[in-house]
Amino acid sequence: MLKKIANANCGIMDFIIQRTTAVILTIYSIFLIAMIFSRNGFNECKKIFTFYIFSVPIGQIISTLAFFSIAVHAWVGVRNIFMDYVKSDIIRMFLHVITLFWNIGTVIYFLKIIWSI
Amino acid sequence: MKKKSSQKIFKNIAFSDIIFYHLSLSGYISILHRISGVILFLLLPFFILPEFSESINSYQTINKVFKQPFYKFFFVLIMWGYIYHILSGIRHLGMDMKLCIDKNNANKTAVLVFSLSSILTFIMIYKLFFI
């Protein structure tokens, strides 16, 4: 019965999710690089990040959406790796739980930093 | 049923055989794409430090953190993983749209990905360690 739970059901939704989150993340990376090059601050990237992106509400919202996309993209990718290499169902489900904790834990850590909770 | 000695027994490939298997260039790109994804996933909390938050006023502390060699090593790994994963991901999306899927063109895009990622990683290492 575990075979029906710990596998990808049809695979098409996860395929599309990985591709769209990948496109979203490349657009976000281009946005970050454009911010760095527009202020001419290749030597002071950290100042640009703190003062121009992470302290303005629109930058905070865009970064939060990007981190959610990272979490979803990473979960689909790592689950594919486990499906390829781990043959026992119980161990694979245990590893799924651990990676979900790591994933959602880092998202909570990012939220805590960016929104100054 | 008695097995004949000349009958081949087919098993899955062993780990000791996989390491020394001859892969094409596209094969190396594919497995490195997976490995860089794992590296990025394991180093995910090191993308952003608490010094980036608004409640800590000065950004002088961020410079002190970046000068420590311990964080510089993680930063080099994150940079290589990120650059490599994005460039070979773009190549992967191009292959999904049937862009360069025959043997010669795929080799050309593979060489492009390797060279671009190495150049950009060396530029980032130079900016990190020598400036």
JSON list of C-alpha atoms in Angstrom, two decimals:
[
{"chain": "A", "resi": 1, "resn": "MET", "atom": "CA", "xyz": [0.00, 0.00, 0.00]},
{"chain": "A", "resi": 2, "resn": "LEU", "atom": "CA", "xyz": [2.92, 2.27, 0.61]},
{"chain": "A", "resi": 3, "resn": "LYS", "atom": "CA", "xyz": [3.69, 2.02, -3.10]},
{"chain": "A", "resi": 4, "resn": "LYS", "atom": "CA", "xyz": [0.63, 4.10, -3.87]},
{"chain": "A", "resi": 5, "resn": "ILE", "atom": "CA", "xyz": [1.47, 6.78, -1.31]},
{"chain": "A", "resi": 6, "resn": "ALA", "atom": "CA", "xyz": [5.18, 7.44, -1.57]},
{"chain": "A", "resi": 7, "resn": "ASN", "atom": "CA", "xyz": [5.37, 7.75, -5.36]},
{"chain": "A", "resi": 8, "resn": "ALA", "atom": "CA", "xyz": [4.60, 10.54, -7.77]},
{"chain": "A", "resi": 9, "resn": "ASN", "atom": "CA", "xyz": [1.06, 9.89, -8.93]},
{"chain": "A", "resi": 10, "resn": "CYS", "atom": "CA", "xyz": [1.06, 10.92, -12.53]},
{"chain": "A", "resi": 11, "resn": "GLY", "atom": "CA", "xyz": [4.17, 13.06, -12.92]},
{"chain": "A", "resi": 12, "resn": "ILE", "atom": "CA", "xyz": [2.77, 15.60, -15.36]},
{"chain": "A", "resi": 13, "resn": "MET", "atom": "CA", "xyz": [1.82, 18.17, -12.70]},
{"chain": "A", "resi": 14, "resn": "ASP", "atom": "CA", "xyz": [5.28, 17.94, -11.13]},
{"chain": "A", "resi": 15, "resn": "PHE", "atom": "CA", "xyz": [6.92, 18.32, -14.54]},
{"chain": "A", "resi": 16, "resn": "ILE", "atom": "CA", "xyz": [4.98, 21.52, -15.20]},
{"chain": "A", "resi": 17, "resn": "ILE", "atom": "CA", "xyz": [5.58, 22.79, -11.65]},
{"chain": "A", "resi": 18, "resn": "GLN", "atom": "CA", "xyz": [9.34, 22.36, -12.02]},
{"chain": "A", "resi": 19, "resn": "ARG", "atom": "CA", "xyz": [9.44, 24.16, -15.35]},
{"chain": "A", "resi": 20, "resn": "THR", "atom": "CA", "xyz": [7.33, 27.12, -14.26]},
{"chain": "A", "resi": 21, "resn": "THR", "atom": "CA", "xyz": [9.20, 27.60, -10.98]},
{"chain": "A", "resi": 22, "resn": "ALA", "atom": "CA", "xyz": [12.45, 27.43, -12.94]},
{"chain": "A", "resi": 23, "resn": "VAL", "atom": "CA", "xyz": [11.28, 30.24, -15.24]},
{"chain": "A", "resi": 24, "resn": "ILE", "atom": "CA", "xyz": [10.08, 32.29, -12.24]},
{"chain": "A", "resi": 25, "resn": "LEU", "atom": "CA", "xyz": [13.44, 31.88, -10.54]},
{"chain": "A", "resi": 26, "resn": "THR", "atom": "CA", "xyz": [15.43, 32.92, -13.63]},
{"chain": "A", "resi": 27, "resn": "ILE", "atom": "CA", "xyz": [13.28, 36.06, -13.90]},
{"chain": "A", "resi": 28, "resn": "TYR", "atom": "CA", "xyz": [14.00, 36.78, -10.22]},
{"chain": "A", "resi": 29, "resn": "SER", "atom": "CA", "xyz": [17.74, 36.28, -10.77]},
{"chain": "A", "resi": 30, "resn": "ILE", "atom": "CA", "xyz": [17.67, 38.68, -13.73]},
{"chain": "A", "resi": 31, "resn": "PHE", "atom": "CA", "xyz": [15.85, 41.17, -11.49]},
{"chain": "A", "resi": 32, "resn": "LEU", "atom": "CA", "xyz": [18.58, 40.88, -8.81]},
{"chain": "A", "resi": 33, "resn": "ILE", "atom": "CA", "xyz": [21.40, 41.26, -11.34]},
{"chain": "A", "resi": 34, "resn": "ALA", "atom": "CA", "xyz": [19.63, 44.26, -12.91]},
{"chain": "A", "resi": 35, "resn": "MET", "atom": "CA", "xyz": [19.36, 45.89, -9.46]},
{"chain": "A", "resi": 36, "resn": "ILE", "atom": "CA", "xyz": [23.08, 45.35, -8.85]},
{"chain": "A", "resi": 37, "resn": "PHE", "atom": "CA", "xyz": [24.15, 46.72, -12.23]},
{"chain": "A", "resi": 38, "resn": "SER", "atom": "CA", "xyz": [21.76, 49.66, -12.20]},
{"chain": "A", "resi": 39, "resn": "ARG", "atom": "CA", "xyz": [23.09, 51.06, -8.95]},
{"chain": "A", "resi": 40, "resn": "ASN", "atom": "CA", "xyz": [26.65, 50.37, -10.16]},
{"chain": "A", "resi": 41, "resn": "GLY", "atom": "CA", "xyz": [27.33, 48.59, -6.91]},
{"chain": "A", "resi": 42, "resn": "PHE", "atom": "CA", "xyz": [29.14, 45.41, -7.74]},
{"chain": "A", "resi": 43, "resn": "ASN", "atom": "CA", "xyz": [31.30, 46.03, -4.70]},
{"chain": "A", "resi": 44, "resn": "GLU", "atom": "CA", "xyz": [28.45, 46.80, -2.34]},
{"chain": "A", "resi": 45, "resn": "CYS", "atom": "CA", "xyz": [25.90, 44.13, -3.13]},
{"chain": "A", "resi": 46, "resn": "LYS", "atom": "CA", "xyz": [25.02, 43.74, 0.51]},
{"chain": "A", "resi": 47, "resn": "LYS", "atom": "CA", "xyz": [24.04, 47.38, 0.85]},
{"chain": "A", "resi": 48, "resn": "ILE", "atom": "CA", "xyz": [21.83, 47.09, -2.21]},
{"chain": "A", "resi": 49, "resn": "PHE", "atom": "CA", "xyz": [20.16, 44.00, -0.82]},
{"chain": "A", "resi": 50, "resn": "THR", "atom": "CA", "xyz": [19.44, 45.45, 2.60]},
{"chain": "A", "resi": 51, "resn": "PHE", "atom": "CA", "xyz": [18.48, 48.96, 1.71]},
{"chain": "A", "resi": 52, "resn": "TYR", "atom": "CA", "xyz": [16.87, 48.69, -1.68]},
{"chain": "A", "resi": 53, "resn": "ILE", "atom": "CA", "xyz": [15.28, 45.26, -1.81]},
{"chain": "A", "resi": 54, "resn": "PHE", "atom": "CA", "xyz": [14.65, 43.88, 1.65]},
{"chain": "A", "resi": 55, "resn": "SER", "atom": "CA", "xyz": [13.43, 47.06, 3.31]},
{"chain": "A", "resi": 56, "resn": "VAL", "atom": "CA", "xyz": [10.87, 48.04, 0.68]},
{"chain": "A", "resi": 57, "resn": "PRO", "atom": "CA", "xyz": [7.56, 46.13, 0.87]},
{"chain": "A", "resi": 58, "resn": "ILE", "atom": "CA", "xyz": [7.47, 45.34, -2.84]},
{"chain": "A", "resi": 59, "resn": "GLY", "atom": "CA", "xyz": [10.97, 43.84, -2.67]},
{"chain": "A", "resi": 60, "resn": "GLN", "atom": "CA", "xyz": [10.02, 41.83, 0.39]},
{"chain": "A", "resi": 61, "resn": "ILE", "atom": "CA", "xyz": [6.95, 40.39, -1.33]},
{"chain": "A", "resi": 62, "resn": "ILE", "atom": "CA", "xyz": [8.84, 39.49, -4.52]},
{"chain": "A", "resi": 63, "resn": "SER", "atom": "CA", "xyz": [11.61, 37.82, -2.52]},
{"chain": "A", "resi": 64, "resn": "THR", "atom": "CA", "xyz": [9.11, 35.85, -0.45]},
{"chain": "A", "resi": 65, "resn": "LEU", "atom": "CA", "xyz": [7.41, 34.56, -3.60]},
{"chain": "A", "resi": 66, "resn": "ALA", "atom": "CA", "xyz": [10.81, 33.60, -5.00]},
{"chain": "A", "resi": 67, "resn": "PHE", "atom": "CA", "xyz": [11.65, 31.63, -1.85]},
{"chain": "A", "resi": 68, "resn": "PHE", "atom": "CA", "xyz": [8.34, 29.78, -2.08]},
{"chain": "A", "resi": 69, "resn": "SER", "atom": "CA", "xyz": [9.24, 28.88, -5.67]},
{"chain": "A", "resi": 70, "resn": "ILE", "atom": "CA", "xyz": [12.65, 27.66, -4.50]},
{"chain": "A", "resi": 71, "resn": "ALA", "atom": "CA", "xyz": [10.98, 25.43, -1.90]},
{"chain": "A", "resi": 72, "resn": "VAL", "atom": "CA", "xyz": [8.57, 23.85, -4.40]},
{"chain": "A", "resi": 73, "resn": "HIS", "atom": "CA", "xyz": [11.24, 23.40, -7.09]},
{"chain": "A", "resi": 74, "resn": "ALA", "atom": "CA", "xyz": [13.64, 21.82, -4.60]},
{"chain": "A", "resi": 75, "resn": "TRP", "atom": "CA", "xyz": [11.00, 19.47, -3.22]},
{"chain": "A", "resi": 76, "resn": "VAL", "atom": "CA", "xyz": [10.13, 18.10, -6.68]},
{"chain": "A", "resi": 77, "resn": "GLY", "atom": "CA", "xyz": [13.80, 17.69, -7.59]},
{"chain": "A", "resi": 78, "resn": "VAL", "atom": "CA", "xyz": [14.85, 15.93, -4.38]},
{"chain": "A", "resi": 79, "resn": "ARG", "atom": "CA", "xyz": [11.79, 13.68, -4.48]},
{"chain": "A", "resi": 80, "resn": "ASN", "atom": "CA", "xyz": [12.82, 12.61, -7.98]},
{"chain": "A", "resi": 81, "resn": "ILE", "atom": "CA", "xyz": [16.31, 11.76, -6.71]},
{"chain": "A", "resi": 82, "resn": "PHE", "atom": "CA", "xyz": [14.86, 9.62, -3.92]},
{"chain": "A", "resi": 83, "resn": "MET", "atom": "CA", "xyz": [12.55, 7.87, -6.34]},
{"chain": "A", "resi": 84, "resn": "ASP", "atom": "CA", "xyz": [15.54, 7.00, -8.53]},
{"chain": "A", "resi": 85, "resn": "TYR", "atom": "CA", "xyz": [17.96, 5.72, -5.94]},
{"chain": "A", "resi": 86, "resn": "VAL", "atom": "CA", "xyz": [16.07, 4.51, -2.87]},
{"chain": "A", "resi": 87, "resn": "LYS", "atom": "CA", "xyz": [14.14, 1.32, -3.46]},
{"chain": "A", "resi": 88, "resn": "SER", "atom": "CA", "xyz": [12.63, 0.64, -0.05]},
{"chain": "A", "resi": 89, "resn": "ASP", "atom": "CA", "xyz": [9.30, 2.41, 0.49]},
{"chain": "A", "resi": 90, "resn": "ILE", "atom": "CA", "xyz": [9.53, 2.94, 4.22]},
{"chain": "A", "resi": 91, "resn": "ILE", "atom": "CA", "xyz": [13.01, 4.48, 4.12]},
{"chain": "A", "resi": 92, "resn": "ARG", "atom": "CA", "xyz": [11.94, 6.69, 1.23]},
{"chain": "A", "resi": 93, "resn": "MET", "atom": "CA", "xyz": [8.93, 8.00, 3.14]},
{"chain": "A", "resi": 94, "resn": "PHE", "atom": "CA", "xyz": [11.14, 8.72, 6.14]},
{"chain": "A", "resi": 95, "resn": "LEU", "atom": "CA", "xyz": [13.52, 10.68, 3.90]},
{"chain": "A", "resi": 96, "resn": "HIS", "atom": "CA", "xyz": [10.55, 12.57, 2.42]},
{"chain": "A", "resi": 97, "resn": "VAL", "atom": "CA", "xyz": [9.58, 13.75, 5.91]},
{"chain": "A", "resi": 98, "resn": "ILE", "atom": "CA", "xyz": [13.13, 14.88, 6.70]},
{"chain": "A", "resi": 99, "resn": "THR", "atom": "CA", "xyz": [13.50, 16.83, 3.48]},
{"chain": "A", "resi": 100, "resn": "LEU", "atom": "CA", "xyz": [10.10, 18.48, 3.96]},
{"chain": "A", "resi": 101, "resn": "PHE", "atom": "CA", "xyz": [11.16, 19.62, 7.42]},
{"chain": "A", "resi": 102, "resn": "TRP", "atom": "CA", "xyz": [14.43, 21.02, 6.06]},
{"chain": "A", "resi": 103, "resn": "ASN", "atom": "CA", "xyz": [12.61, 22.71, 3.21]},
{"chain": "A", "resi": 104, "resn": "ILE", "atom": "CA", "xyz": [9.82, 24.36, 5.19]},
{"chain": "A", "resi": 105, "resn": "GLY", "atom": "CA", "xyz": [12.24, 25.14, 8.01]},
{"chain": "A", "resi": 106, "resn": "THR", "atom": "CA", "xyz": [14.47, 27.18, 5.72]},
{"chain": "A", "resi": 107, "resn": "VAL", "atom": "CA", "xyz": [11.44, 29.02, 4.31]},
{"chain": "A", "resi": 108, "resn": "ILE", "atom": "CA", "xyz": [10.40, 29.95, 7.86]},
{"chain": "A", "resi": 109, "resn": "TYR", "atom": "CA", "xyz": [13.97, 31.09, 8.54]},
{"chain": "A", "resi": 110, "resn": "PHE", "atom": "CA", "xyz": [13.89, 33.35, 5.48]},
{"chain": "A", "resi": 111, "resn": "LEU", "atom": "CA", "xyz": [10.52, 34.79, 6.46]},
{"chain": "A", "resi": 112, "resn": "LYS", "atom": "CA", "xyz": [11.83, 35.52, 9.91]},
{"chain": "A", "resi": 113, "resn": "ILE", "atom": "CA", "xyz": [14.83, 37.40, 8.54]},
{"chain": "A", "resi": 114, "resn": "ILE", "atom": "CA", "xyz": [13.11, 39.36, 5.79]},
{"chain": "A", "resi": 115, "resn": "TRP", "atom": "CA", "xyz": [9.99, 40.40, 7.63]},
{"chain": "A", "resi": 116, "resn": "SER", "atom": "CA", "xyz": [11.96, 41.06, 10.86]},
{"chain": "A", "resi": 117, "resn": "ILE", "atom": "CA", "xyz": [9.78, 38.83, 12.95]},
{"chain": "B", "resi": 1, "resn": "MET", "atom": "CA", "xyz": [15.95, -25.83, -12.99]},
{"chain": "B", "resi": 2, "resn": "LYS", "atom": "CA", "xyz": [19.66, -26.04, -13.52]},
{"chain": "B", "resi": 3, "resn": "LYS", "atom": "CA", "xyz": [21.34, -22.88, -14.80]},
{"chain": "B", "resi": 4, "resn": "LYS", "atom": "CA", "xyz": [23.81, -23.37, -17.63]},
{"chain": "B", "resi": 5, "resn": "SER", "atom": "CA", "xyz": [27.21, -21.87, -17.04]},
{"chain": "B", "resi": 6, "resn": "SER", "atom": "CA", "xyz": [27.09, -20.04, -20.37]},
{"chain": "B", "resi": 7, "resn": "GLN", "atom": "CA", "xyz": [23.86, -18.23, -19.42]},
{"chain": "B", "resi": 8, "resn": "LYS", "atom": "CA", "xyz": [24.45, -14.60, -18.64]},
{"chain": "B", "resi": 9, "resn": "ILE", "atom": "CA", "xyz": [23.01, -13.24, -15.40]},
{"chain": "B", "resi": 10, "resn": "PHE", "atom": "CA", "xyz": [21.90, -9.64, -15.89]},
{"chain": "B", "resi": 11, "resn": "LYS", "atom": "CA", "xyz": [22.12, -7.45, -12.82]},
{"chain": "B", "resi": 12, "resn": "ASN", "atom": "CA", "xyz": [21.83, -3.76, -12.24]},
{"chain": "B", "resi": 13, "resn": "ILE", "atom": "CA", "xyz": [25.06, -1.80, -12.72]},
{"chain": "B", "resi": 14, "resn": "ALA", "atom": "CA", "xyz": [27.27, -1.80, -9.65]},
{"chain": "B", "resi": 15, "resn": "PHE", "atom": "CA", "xyz": [28.50, 1.36, -8.00]},
{"chain": "B", "resi": 16, "resn": "SER", "atom": "CA", "xyz": [32.13, 0.44, -8.67]},
{"chain": "B", "resi": 17, "resn": "ASP", "atom": "CA", "xyz": [31.34, 0.25, -12.38]},
{"chain": "B", "resi": 18, "resn": "ILE", "atom": "CA", "xyz": [29.43, 3.50, -12.50]},
{"chain": "B", "resi": 19, "resn": "ILE", "atom": "CA", "xyz": [32.32, 5.60, -11.23]},
{"chain": "B", "resi": 20, "resn": "PHE", "atom": "CA", "xyz": [34.64, 4.61, -14.06]},
{"chain": "B", "resi": 21, "resn": "TYR", "atom": "CA", "xyz": [31.98, 4.49, -16.76]},
{"chain": "B", "resi": 22, "resn": "HIS", "atom": "CA", "xyz": [32.77, 6.51, -19.86]},
{"chain": "B", "resi": 23, "resn": "LEU", "atom": "CA", "xyz": [30.21, 9.29, -20.13]},
{"chain": "B", "resi": 24, "resn": "SER", "atom": "CA", "xyz": [29.74, 11.75, -22.96]},
{"chain": "B", "resi": 25, "resn": "LEU", "atom": "CA", "xyz": [29.90, 15.47, -22.28]},
{"chain": "B", "resi": 26, "resn": "SER", "atom": "CA", "xyz": [26.12, 15.71, -22.04]},
{"chain": "B", "resi": 27, "resn": "GLY", "atom": "CA", "xyz": [26.17, 12.91, -19.49]},
{"chain": "B", "resi": 28, "resn": "TYR", "atom": "CA", "xyz": [28.57, 14.84, -17.26]},
{"chain": "B", "resi": 29, "resn": "ILE", "atom": "CA", "xyz": [26.39, 17.93, -17.55]},
{"chain": "B", "resi": 30, "resn": "SER", "atom": "CA", "xyz": [23.34, 15.94, -16.51]},
{"chain": "B", "resi": 31, "resn": "ILE", "atom": "CA", "xyz": [24.87, 14.33, -13.43]},
{"chain": "B", "resi": 32, "resn": "LEU", "atom": "CA", "xyz": [26.53, 17.59, -12.38]},
{"chain": "B", "resi": 33, "resn": "HIS", "atom": "CA", "xyz": [23.12, 19.30, -12.72]},
{"chain": "B", "resi": 34, "resn": "ARG", "atom": "CA", "xyz": [21.72, 16.84, -10.22]},
{"chain": "B", "resi": 35, "resn": "ILE", "atom": "CA", "xyz": [24.72, 17.15, -7.88]},
{"chain": "B", "resi": 36, "resn": "SER", "atom": "CA", "xyz": [24.61, 20.97, -7.94]},
{"chain": "B", "resi": 37, "resn": "GLY", "atom": "CA", "xyz": [20.92, 20.80, -7.11]},
{"chain": "B", "resi": 38, "resn": "VAL", "atom": "CA", "xyz": [21.67, 18.68, -4.04]},
{"chain": "B", "resi": 39, "resn": "ILE", "atom": "CA", "xyz": [24.46, 21.06, -2.98]},
{"chain": "B", "resi": 40, "resn": "LEU", "atom": "CA", "xyz": [22.14, 24.07, -3.29]},
{"chain": "B", "resi": 41, "resn": "PHE", "atom": "CA", "xyz": [19.44, 22.28, -1.32]},
{"chain": "B", "resi": 42, "resn": "LEU", "atom": "CA", "xyz": [21.81, 21.37, 1.51]},
{"chain": "B", "resi": 43, "resn": "LEU", "atom": "CA", "xyz": [23.26, 24.91, 1.70]},
{"chain": "B", "resi": 44, "resn": "LEU", "atom": "CA", "xyz": [19.86, 26.61, 1.45]},
{"chain": "B", "resi": 45, "resn": "PRO", "atom": "CA", "xyz": [19.93, 28.39, 4.86]},
{"chain": "B", "resi": 46, "resn": "PHE", "atom": "CA", "xyz": [23.27, 30.00, 4.01]},
{"chain": "B", "resi": 47, "resn": "PHE", "atom": "CA", "xyz": [21.78, 32.09, 1.18]},
{"chain": "B", "resi": 48, "resn": "ILE", "atom": "CA", "xyz": [20.71, 34.84, 3.55]},
{"chain": "B", "resi": 49, "resn": "LEU", "atom": "CA", "xyz": [22.21, 35.80, 6.87]},
{"chain": "B", "resi": 50, "resn": "PRO", "atom": "CA", "xyz": [20.41, 37.47, 9.76]},
{"chain": "B", "resi": 51, "resn": "GLU", "atom": "CA", "xyz": [22.57, 40.53, 9.08]},
{"chain": "B", "resi": 52, "resn": "PHE", "atom": "CA", "xyz": [20.45, 41.24, 6.00]},
{"chain": "B", "resi": 53, "resn": "SER", "atom": "CA", "xyz": [17.39, 42.02, 8.07]},
{"chain": "B", "resi": 54, "resn": "GLU", "atom": "CA", "xyz": [16.14, 45.52, 8.60]},
{"chain": "B", "resi": 55, "resn": "SER", "atom": "CA", "xyz": [16.26, 45.42, 12.36]},
{"chain": "B", "resi": 56, "resn": "ILE", "atom": "CA", "xyz": [20.06, 45.29, 12.32]},
{"chain": "B", "resi": 57, "resn": "ASN", "atom": "CA", "xyz": [20.97, 48.78, 11.29]},
{"chain": "B", "resi": 58, "resn": "SER", "atom": "CA", "xyz": [24.47, 48.80, 9.96]},
{"chain": "B", "resi": 59, "resn": "TYR", "atom": "CA", "xyz": [25.76, 46.82, 7.06]},
{"chain": "B", "resi": 60, "resn": "GLN", "atom": "CA", "xyz": [29.28, 46.91, 8.44]},
{"chain": "B", "resi": 61, "resn": "THR", "atom": "CA", "xyz": [28.57, 43.61, 10.16]},
{"chain": "B", "resi": 62, "resn": "ILE", "atom": "CA", "xyz": [27.83, 41.97, 6.81]},
{"chain": "B", "resi": 63, "resn": "ASN", "atom": "CA", "xyz": [31.31, 42.87, 5.60]},
{"chain": "B", "resi": 64, "resn": "LYS", "atom": "CA", "xyz": [32.82, 41.27, 8.71]},
{"chain": "B", "resi": 65, "resn": "VAL", "atom": "CA", "xyz": [30.87, 38.08, 8.09]},
{"chain": "B", "resi": 66, "resn": "PHE", "atom": "CA", "xyz": [31.97, 37.91, 4.47]},
{"chain": "B", "resi": 67, "resn": "LYS", "atom": "CA", "xyz": [35.62, 38.29, 5.46]},
{"chain": "B", "resi": 68, "resn": "GLN", "atom": "CA", "xyz": [35.62, 35.06, 7.47]},
{"chain": "B", "resi": 69, "resn": "PRO", "atom": "CA", "xyz": [37.12, 32.17, 5.48]},
{"chain": "B", "resi": 70, "resn": "PHE", "atom": "CA", "xyz": [34.50, 29.76, 6.82]},
{"chain": "B", "resi": 71, "resn": "TYR", "atom": "CA", "xyz": [31.65, 31.60, 5.10]},
{"chain": "B", "resi": 72, "resn": "LYS", "atom": "CA", "xyz": [33.73, 32.26, 1.99]},
{"chain": "B", "resi": 73, "resn": "PHE", "atom": "CA", "xyz": [34.02, 28.52, 1.34]},
{"chain": "B", "resi": 74, "resn": "PHE", "atom": "CA", "xyz": [30.24, 28.12, 1.54]},
{"chain": "B", "resi": 75, "resn": "PHE", "atom": "CA", "xyz": [29.80, 31.16, -0.67]},
{"chain": "B", "resi": 76, "resn": "VAL", "atom": "CA", "xyz": [32.07, 29.68, -3.37]},
{"chain": "B", "resi": 77, "resn": "LEU", "atom": "CA", "xyz": [30.08, 26.43, -3.31]},
{"chain": "B", "resi": 78, "resn": "ILE", "atom": "CA", "xyz": [26.76, 28.28, -3.47]},
{"chain": "B", "resi": 79, "resn": "MET", "atom": "CA", "xyz": [27.99, 30.47, -6.34]},
{"chain": "B", "resi": 80, "resn": "TRP", "atom": "CA", "xyz": [29.27, 27.57, -8.43]},
{"chain": "B", "resi": 81, "resn": "GLY", "atom": "CA", "xyz": [26.14, 25.51, -7.75]},
{"chain": "B", "resi": 82, "resn": "TYR", "atom": "CA", "xyz": [23.81, 28.39, -8.59]},
{"chain": "B", "resi": 83, "resn": "ILE", "atom": "CA", "xyz": [25.57, 29.45, -11.81]},
{"chain": "B", "resi": 84, "resn": "TYR", "atom": "CA", "xyz": [25.98, 25.89, -13.05]},
{"chain": "B", "resi": 85, "resn": "HIS", "atom": "CA", "xyz": [22.43, 24.89, -12.19]},
{"chain": "B", "resi": 86, "resn": "ILE", "atom": "CA", "xyz": [20.90, 27.91, -13.93]},
{"chain": "B", "resi": 87, "resn": "LEU", "atom": "CA", "xyz": [22.97, 27.54, -17.11]},
{"chain": "B", "resi": 88, "resn": "SER", "atom": "CA", "xyz": [22.42, 23.81, -17.51]},
{"chain": "B", "resi": 89, "resn": "GLY", "atom": "CA", "xyz": [18.77, 24.35, -16.54]},
{"chain": "B", "resi": 90, "resn": "ILE", "atom": "CA", "xyz": [18.39, 26.76, -19.45]},
{"chain": "B", "resi": 91, "resn": "ARG", "atom": "CA", "xyz": [19.97, 24.12, -21.67]},
{"chain": "B", "resi": 92, "resn": "HIS", "atom": "CA", "xyz": [17.49, 21.58, -20.28]},
{"chain": "B", "resi": 93, "resn": "LEU", "atom": "CA", "xyz": [14.54, 23.86, -21.06]},
{"chain": "B", "resi": 94, "resn": "GLY", "atom": "CA", "xyz": [15.92, 24.35, -24.56]},
{"chain": "B", "resi": 95, "resn": "MET", "atom": "CA", "xyz": [16.04, 20.58, -25.00]},
{"chain": "B", "resi": 96, "resn": "ASP", "atom": "CA", "xyz": [12.42, 20.40, -23.83]},
{"chain": "B", "resi": 97, "resn": "MET", "atom": "CA", "xyz": [11.50, 22.73, -26.67]},
{"chain": "B", "resi": 98, "resn": "LYS", "atom": "CA", "xyz": [13.50, 20.51, -29.06]},
{"chain": "B", "resi": 99, "resn": "LEU", "atom": "CA", "xyz": [16.12, 23.19, -29.61]},
{"chain": "B", "resi": 100, "resn": "CYS", "atom": "CA", "xyz": [19.44, 21.33, -30.07]},
{"chain": "B", "resi": 101, "resn": "ILE", "atom": "CA", "xyz": [18.77, 17.63, -29.61]},
{"chain": "B", "resi": 102, "resn": "ASP", "atom": "CA", "xyz": [21.01, 16.01, -32.22]},
{"chain": "B", "resi": 103, "resn": "LYS", "atom": "CA", "xyz": [24.48, 14.90, -31.24]},
{"chain": "B", "resi": 104, "resn": "ASN", "atom": "CA", "xyz": [26.67, 17.70, -32.62]},
{"chain": "B", "resi": 105, "resn": "ASN", "atom": "CA", "xyz": [24.51, 20.61, -31.48]},
{"chain": "B", "resi": 106, "resn": "ALA", "atom": "CA", "xyz": [24.07, 19.09, -28.02]},
{"chain": "B", "resi": 107, "resn": "ASN", "atom": "CA", "xyz": [27.86, 18.82, -27.76]},
{"chain": "B", "resi": 108, "resn": "LYS", "atom": "CA", "xyz": [28.20, 22.48, -28.73]},
{"chain": "B", "resi": 109, "resn": "THR", "atom": "CA", "xyz": [25.71, 23.63, -26.09]},
{"chain": "B", "resi": 110, "resn": "ALA", "atom": "CA", "xyz": [27.42, 21.41, -23.52]},
{"chain": "B", "resi": 111, "resn": "VAL", "atom": "CA", "xyz": [30.79, 23.03, -24.21]},
{"chain": "B", "resi": 112, "resn": "LEU", "atom": "CA", "xyz": [29.10, 26.45, -23.99]},
{"chain": "B", "resi": 113, "resn": "VAL", "atom": "CA", "xyz": [27.58, 25.64, -20.59]},
{"chain": "B", "resi": 114, "resn": "PHE", "atom": "CA", "xyz": [30.86, 24.35, -19.14]},
{"chain": "B", "resi": 115, "resn": "SER", "atom": "CA", "xyz": [32.94, 27.29, -20.37]},
{"chain": "B", "resi": 116, "resn": "LEU", "atom": "CA", "xyz": [30.42, 29.98, -19.35]},
{"chain": "B", "resi": 117, "resn": "SER", "atom": "CA", "xyz": [29.96, 28.54, -15.87]},
{"chain": "B", "resi": 118, "resn": "SER", "atom": "CA", "xyz": [33.72, 28.22, -15.30]},
{"chain": "B", "resi": 119, "resn": "ILE", "atom": "CA", "xyz": [34.37, 31.80, -16.47]},
{"chain": "B", "resi": 120, "resn": "LEU", "atom": "CA", "xyz": [31.59, 33.25, -14.29]},
{"chain": "B", "resi": 121, "resn": "THR", "atom": "CA", "xyz": [32.66, 31.22, -11.26]},
{"chain": "B", "resi": 122, "resn": "PHE", "atom": "CA", "xyz": [36.27, 32.37, -11.61]},
{"chain": "B", "resi": 123, "resn": "ILE", "atom": "CA", "xyz": [35.09, 35.98, -11.86]},
{"chain": "B", "resi": 124, "resn": "MET", "atom": "CA", "xyz": [33.06, 35.58, -8.66]},
{"chain": "B", "resi": 125, "resn": "ILE", "atom": "CA", "xyz": [35.97, 33.89, -6.84]},
{"chain": "B", "resi": 126, "resn": "TYR", "atom": "CA", "xyz": [38.27, 36.72, -7.93]},
{"chain": "B", "resi": 127, "resn": "LYS", "atom": "CA", "xyz": [35.79, 39.33, -6.68]},
{"chain": "B", "resi": 128, "resn": "LEU", "atom": "CA", "xyz": [35.37, 37.47, -3.42]},
{"chain": "B", "resi": 129, "resn": "PHE", "atom": "CA", "xyz": [38.97, 36.73, -2.52]},
{"chain": "B", "resi": 130, "resn": "PHE", "atom": "CA", "xyz": [41.07, 39.44, -4.09]},
{"chain": "B", "resi": 131, "resn": "ILE", "atom": "CA", "xyz": [39.00, 42.60, -3.92]}
]
